[in-house]
Amino acid sequence: MKDEAAVAARFDGRPTVEVVFTGFGAMRADRVTWIGSELGYALGADEPYGRGQRRLLFTRDDSPAARQRAQATLARVQAAGSWSAVAQPWPGAVPHGLSAVTDLPLIHPERAARAQRQVKAYEGCHPAQLISVSCVFATGFFALAWAVRETAPVAVGS
């Protein structure tokens, strides 16, 4: 997925889109997530897929706001000729009247996409998994302590 046009072609109106990355291609997951959200798709899952692979599952958002955003994005890409012009933070997002010293920092779209992926990964980890792993380790440590209970010298009083 080296070309943004090839990535955008995957989001052609299907209800679900699956993108699988292998090796170093996973570094482009933020860009693919950003392009997918610009074209009206919501990230459904970000999960490991086999050895050294990562899979992103997108579902189409059919809300009017998402469809308008997708149309506006396609119009901006066609006018600019590339996705790099669309990737710039919007200068209109800063309130007017602020000086250059007090300008608010703008968030780059790929950074927002990374945060979106990290939230999905966090939501995928259920607290019960941590509790069950902790119980297994506690049981193992208890069994180890029980096995060596007679070999450890007891230093109680003199």
PDB file of C-alpha atoms in Angstrom:
ATOM      1  CA  MET A   1       0.000   0.000   0.000  1.00  0.00           C
ATOM      2  CA  LYS A   2       2.625   2.531  -1.028  1.00  0.00           C
ATOM      3  CA  ASP A   3       0.346   4.754  -3.038  1.00  0.00           C
ATOM      4  CA  GLU A   4      -2.456   6.773  -1.456  1.00  0.00           C
ATOM      5  CA  ALA A   5      -4.568   6.305  -4.583  1.00  0.00           C
ATOM      6  CA  ALA A   6      -4.333   2.523  -4.179  1.00  0.00           C
ATOM      7  CA  VAL A   7      -5.352   2.857  -0.532  1.00  0.00           C
ATOM      8  CA  ALA A   8      -8.281   5.116  -1.416  1.00  0.00           C
ATOM      9  CA  ALA A   9      -9.377   2.660  -4.115  1.00  0.00           C
ATOM     10  CA  ARG A  10      -9.938   0.027  -1.417  1.00  0.00           C
ATOM     11  CA  PHE A  11     -12.611   2.262   0.155  1.00  0.00           C
ATOM     12  CA  ASP A  12     -14.943   2.116  -2.832  1.00  0.00           C
ATOM     13  CA  GLY A  13     -18.294   1.973  -1.072  1.00  0.00           C
ATOM     14  CA  ARG A  14     -18.280  -1.607   0.160  1.00  0.00           C
ATOM     15  CA  PRO A  15     -19.913  -2.156   3.574  1.00  0.00           C
ATOM     16  CA  THR A  16     -16.683  -3.512   5.094  1.00  0.00           C
ATOM     17  CA  VAL A  17     -13.044  -3.144   4.113  1.00  0.00           C
ATOM     18  CA  GLU A  18     -10.227  -5.341   5.416  1.00  0.00           C
ATOM     19  CA  VAL A  19      -6.615  -4.178   5.133  1.00  0.00           C
ATOM     20  CA  VAL A  20      -3.822  -6.575   6.127  1.00  0.00           C
ATOM     21  CA  PHE A  21      -0.276  -5.324   6.719  1.00  0.00           C
ATOM     22  CA  THR A  22       2.813  -7.507   6.766  1.00  0.00           C
ATOM     23  CA  GLY A  23       6.245  -6.608   8.101  1.00  0.00           C
ATOM     24  CA  PHE A  24       7.167  -2.955   7.837  1.00  0.00           C
ATOM     25  CA  GLY A  25       3.903  -2.171   6.052  1.00  0.00           C
ATOM     26  CA  ALA A  26       2.280  -1.850   9.477  1.00  0.00           C
ATOM     27  CA  MET A  27       3.992   1.525   9.816  1.00  0.00           C
ATOM     28  CA  ARG A  28       1.480   2.851   7.274  1.00  0.00           C
ATOM     29  CA  ALA A  29      -1.522   1.825   9.372  1.00  0.00           C
ATOM     30  CA  ASP A  30      -2.019   5.390  10.622  1.00  0.00           C
ATOM     31  CA  ARG A  31      -2.163   6.743   7.073  1.00  0.00           C
ATOM     32  CA  VAL A  32      -4.625   4.048   5.980  1.00  0.00           C
ATOM     33  CA  THR A  33      -6.784   4.723   9.048  1.00  0.00           C
ATOM     34  CA  TRP A  34      -6.766   8.432   8.268  1.00  0.00           C
ATOM     35  CA  ILE A  35      -7.710   7.908   4.601  1.00  0.00           C
ATOM     36  CA  GLY A  36     -10.452   5.470   5.585  1.00  0.00           C
ATOM     37  CA  SER A  37     -11.976   7.881   8.090  1.00  0.00           C
ATOM     38  CA  GLU A  38     -11.781  10.714   5.546  1.00  0.00           C
ATOM     39  CA  LEU A  39     -13.681   8.558   3.054  1.00  0.00           C
ATOM     40  CA  GLY A  40     -16.511   7.806   5.469  1.00  0.00           C
ATOM     41  CA  TYR A  41     -15.398   4.577   7.120  1.00  0.00           C
ATOM     42  CA  ALA A  42     -15.123   3.880  10.844  1.00  0.00           C
ATOM     43  CA  LEU A  43     -12.369   1.708  12.267  1.00  0.00           C
ATOM     44  CA  GLY A  44     -14.044  -1.444  13.536  1.00  0.00           C
ATOM     45  CA  ALA A  45     -11.041  -3.425  14.742  1.00  0.00           C
ATOM     46  CA  ASP A  46      -7.264  -3.252  14.897  1.00  0.00           C
ATOM     47  CA  GLU A  47      -5.966  -6.723  15.645  1.00  0.00           C
ATOM     48  CA  PRO A  48      -2.910  -8.903  15.175  1.00  0.00           C
ATOM     49  CA  TYR A  49      -3.369 -11.295  12.276  1.00  0.00           C
ATOM     50  CA  GLY A  50      -0.925 -14.135  12.205  1.00  0.00           C
ATOM     51  CA  ARG A  51       2.799 -13.812  12.679  1.00  0.00           C
ATOM     52  CA  GLY A  52       4.078 -10.305  12.012  1.00  0.00           C
ATOM     53  CA  GLN A  53       0.817  -9.178  10.451  1.00  0.00           C
ATOM     54  CA  ARG A  54      -1.795  -6.646  11.450  1.00  0.00           C
ATOM     55  CA  ARG A  55      -5.379  -6.390  10.232  1.00  0.00           C
ATOM     56  CA  LEU A  56      -7.586  -3.314  10.171  1.00  0.00           C
ATOM     57  CA  LEU A  57     -11.317  -3.769   9.698  1.00  0.00           C
ATOM     58  CA  PHE A  58     -13.356  -0.771   8.587  1.00  0.00           C
ATOM     59  CA  THR A  59     -17.131  -0.452   8.399  1.00  0.00           C
ATOM     60  CA  ARG A  60     -18.899   2.078   6.232  1.00  0.00           C
ATOM     61  CA  ASP A  61     -20.533   4.952   8.091  1.00  0.00           C
ATOM     62  CA  ASP A  62     -23.743   5.824   6.245  1.00  0.00           C
ATOM     63  CA  SER A  63     -24.595   8.907   8.287  1.00  0.00           C
ATOM     64  CA  PRO A  64     -25.158  12.086   6.267  1.00  0.00           C
ATOM     65  CA  ALA A  65     -22.229  13.835   7.966  1.00  0.00           C
ATOM     66  CA  ALA A  66     -19.824  11.027   7.005  1.00  0.00           C
ATOM     67  CA  ARG A  67     -21.059  10.967   3.407  1.00  0.00           C
ATOM     68  CA  GLN A  68     -20.659  14.763   3.122  1.00  0.00           C
ATOM     69  CA  ARG A  69     -17.161  14.542   4.571  1.00  0.00           C
ATOM     70  CA  ALA A  70     -16.238  11.834   2.055  1.00  0.00           C
ATOM     71  CA  GLN A  71     -17.538  13.920  -0.852  1.00  0.00           C
ATOM     72  CA  ALA A  72     -15.696  17.012   0.388  1.00  0.00           C
ATOM     73  CA  THR A  73     -12.479  15.011   0.806  1.00  0.00           C
ATOM     74  CA  LEU A  74     -12.713  13.573  -2.707  1.00  0.00           C
ATOM     75  CA  ALA A  75     -13.310  17.079  -4.079  1.00  0.00           C
ATOM     76  CA  ARG A  76     -10.243  18.426  -2.228  1.00  0.00           C
ATOM     77  CA  VAL A  77      -8.086  15.522  -3.447  1.00  0.00           C
ATOM     78  CA  GLN A  78      -9.205  16.026  -7.042  1.00  0.00           C
ATOM     79  CA  ALA A  79      -8.556  19.772  -6.800  1.00  0.00           C
ATOM     80  CA  ALA A  80      -5.128  19.368  -5.185  1.00  0.00           C
ATOM     81  CA  GLY A  81      -4.085  16.313  -7.161  1.00  0.00           C
ATOM     82  CA  SER A  82      -2.648  14.501  -4.125  1.00  0.00           C
ATOM     83  CA  TRP A  83      -3.471  13.440  -0.600  1.00  0.00           C
ATOM     84  CA  SER A  84      -0.552  15.397   0.861  1.00  0.00           C
ATOM     85  CA  ALA A  85      -2.423  18.690   0.485  1.00  0.00           C
ATOM     86  CA  VAL A  86      -5.396  17.222   2.326  1.00  0.00           C
ATOM     87  CA  ALA A  87      -3.149  15.943   5.134  1.00  0.00           C
ATOM     88  CA  GLN A  88      -2.176  19.429   6.274  1.00  0.00           C
ATOM     89  CA  PRO A  89      -3.923  20.641   9.429  1.00  0.00           C
ATOM     90  CA  TRP A  90      -6.617  23.121   8.556  1.00  0.00           C
ATOM     91  CA  PRO A  91      -5.503  26.694   9.251  1.00  0.00           C
ATOM     92  CA  GLY A  92      -9.147  27.694   9.718  1.00  0.00           C
ATOM     93  CA  ALA A  93      -9.302  25.567  12.863  1.00  0.00           C
ATOM     94  CA  VAL A  94      -7.408  28.237  14.829  1.00  0.00           C
ATOM     95  CA  PRO A  95      -9.687  30.996  16.157  1.00  0.00           C
ATOM     96  CA  HIS A  96      -9.096  34.325  14.450  1.00  0.00           C
ATOM     97  CA  GLY A  97      -7.321  37.047  16.376  1.00  0.00           C
ATOM     98  CA  LEU A  98      -4.638  34.870  17.964  1.00  0.00           C
ATOM     99  CA  SER A  99      -1.051  35.908  17.449  1.00  0.00           C
ATOM    100  CA  ALA A 100       1.660  33.570  16.187  1.00  0.00           C
ATOM    101  CA  VAL A 101       2.972  33.227  19.744  1.00  0.00           C
ATOM    102  CA  THR A 102      -0.321  32.012  21.204  1.00  0.00           C
ATOM    103  CA  ASP A 103      -1.534  29.932  18.246  1.00  0.00           C
ATOM    104  CA  LEU A 104      -3.045  26.647  19.314  1.00  0.00           C
ATOM    105  CA  PRO A 105      -1.179  23.570  18.054  1.00  0.00           C
ATOM    106  CA  LEU A 106      -3.043  21.733  15.322  1.00  0.00           C
ATOM    107  CA  ILE A 107      -3.273  17.963  15.334  1.00  0.00           C
ATOM    108  CA  HIS A 108      -2.048  16.234  12.197  1.00  0.00           C
ATOM    109  CA  PRO A 109      -4.620  13.793  10.739  1.00  0.00           C
ATOM    110  CA  GLU A 110      -2.246  10.822  11.003  1.00  0.00           C
ATOM    111  CA  ARG A 111      -1.719  11.521  14.701  1.00  0.00           C
ATOM    112  CA  ALA A 112      -5.482  11.553  15.212  1.00  0.00           C
ATOM    113  CA  ALA A 113      -5.703   8.249  13.320  1.00  0.00           C
ATOM    114  CA  ARG A 114      -3.012   6.760  15.589  1.00  0.00           C
ATOM    115  CA  ALA A 115      -5.027   7.804  18.640  1.00  0.00           C
ATOM    116  CA  GLN A 116      -8.122   6.223  17.104  1.00  0.00           C
ATOM    117  CA  ARG A 117      -6.241   2.935  16.549  1.00  0.00           C
ATOM    118  CA  GLN A 118      -4.861   2.990  20.094  1.00  0.00           C
ATOM    119  CA  VAL A 119      -8.346   3.494  21.540  1.00  0.00           C
ATOM    120  CA  LYS A 120      -9.583   0.473  19.566  1.00  0.00           C
ATOM    121  CA  ALA A 121      -6.653  -1.599  20.841  1.00  0.00           C
ATOM    122  CA  TYR A 122      -7.365  -0.476  24.420  1.00  0.00           C
ATOM    123  CA  GLU A 123     -11.040  -1.360  24.087  1.00  0.00           C
ATOM    124  CA  GLY A 124     -10.044  -4.807  22.813  1.00  0.00           C
ATOM    125  CA  CYS A 125      -8.242  -5.652  26.057  1.00  0.00           C
ATOM    126  CA  HIS A 126     -10.864  -6.814  28.526  1.00  0.00           C
ATOM    127  CA  PRO A 127     -10.121  -6.473  32.268  1.00  0.00           C
ATOM    128  CA  ALA A 128     -11.065 -10.120  32.786  1.00  0.00           C
ATOM    129  CA  GLN A 129      -8.009 -11.121  30.747  1.00  0.00           C
ATOM    130  CA  LEU A 130      -5.703  -9.292  33.152  1.00  0.00           C
ATOM    131  CA  ILE A 131      -7.463 -10.792  36.162  1.00  0.00           C
ATOM    132  CA  SER A 132      -7.223 -14.334  34.790  1.00  0.00           C
ATOM    133  CA  VAL A 133      -3.510 -13.958  33.971  1.00  0.00           C
ATOM    134  CA  SER A 134      -2.888 -12.546  37.461  1.00  0.00           C
ATOM    135  CA  CYS A 135      -4.719 -15.506  39.038  1.00  0.00           C
ATOM    136  CA  VAL A 136      -2.607 -17.981  37.056  1.00  0.00           C
ATOM    137  CA  PHE A 137       0.614 -16.290  38.201  1.00  0.00           C
ATOM    138  CA  ALA A 138      -0.612 -16.130  41.808  1.00  0.00           C
ATOM    139  CA  THR A 139      -1.423 -19.847  41.724  1.00  0.00           C
ATOM    140  CA  GLY A 140       2.031 -20.590  40.325  1.00  0.00           C
ATOM    141  CA  PHE A 141       3.768 -18.544  43.027  1.00  0.00           C
ATOM    142  CA  PHE A 142       1.647 -20.211  45.721  1.00  0.00           C
ATOM    143  CA  ALA A 143       2.594 -23.666  44.397  1.00  0.00           C
ATOM    144  CA  LEU A 144       6.262 -22.663  44.340  1.00  0.00           C
ATOM    145  CA  ALA A 145       6.094 -21.362  47.915  1.00  0.00           C
ATOM    146  CA  TRP A 146       4.342 -24.558  49.029  1.00  0.00           C
ATOM    147  CA  ALA A 147       7.031 -26.700  47.388  1.00  0.00           C
ATOM    148  CA  VAL A 148       9.937 -24.908  49.089  1.00  0.00           C
ATOM    149  CA  ARG A 149       8.261 -24.354  52.472  1.00  0.00           C
ATOM    150  CA  GLU A 150      10.364 -26.992  54.241  1.00  0.00           C
ATOM    151  CA  THR A 151      13.675 -26.105  52.614  1.00  0.00           C
ATOM    152  CA  ALA A 152      13.732 -22.472  53.712  1.00  0.00           C
ATOM    153  CA  PRO A 153      15.258 -21.929  57.165  1.00  0.00           C
ATOM    154  CA  VAL A 154      12.975 -20.364  59.688  1.00  0.00           C
ATOM    155  CA  ALA A 155      14.532 -17.476  61.582  1.00  0.00           C
ATOM    156  CA  VAL A 156      12.012 -16.855  64.305  1.00  0.00           C
ATOM    157  CA  GLY A 157      13.516 -15.542  67.478  1.00  0.00           C
ATOM    158  CA  SER A 158      16.812 -16.576  68.913  1.00  0.00           C
TER     159      SER A 158
END
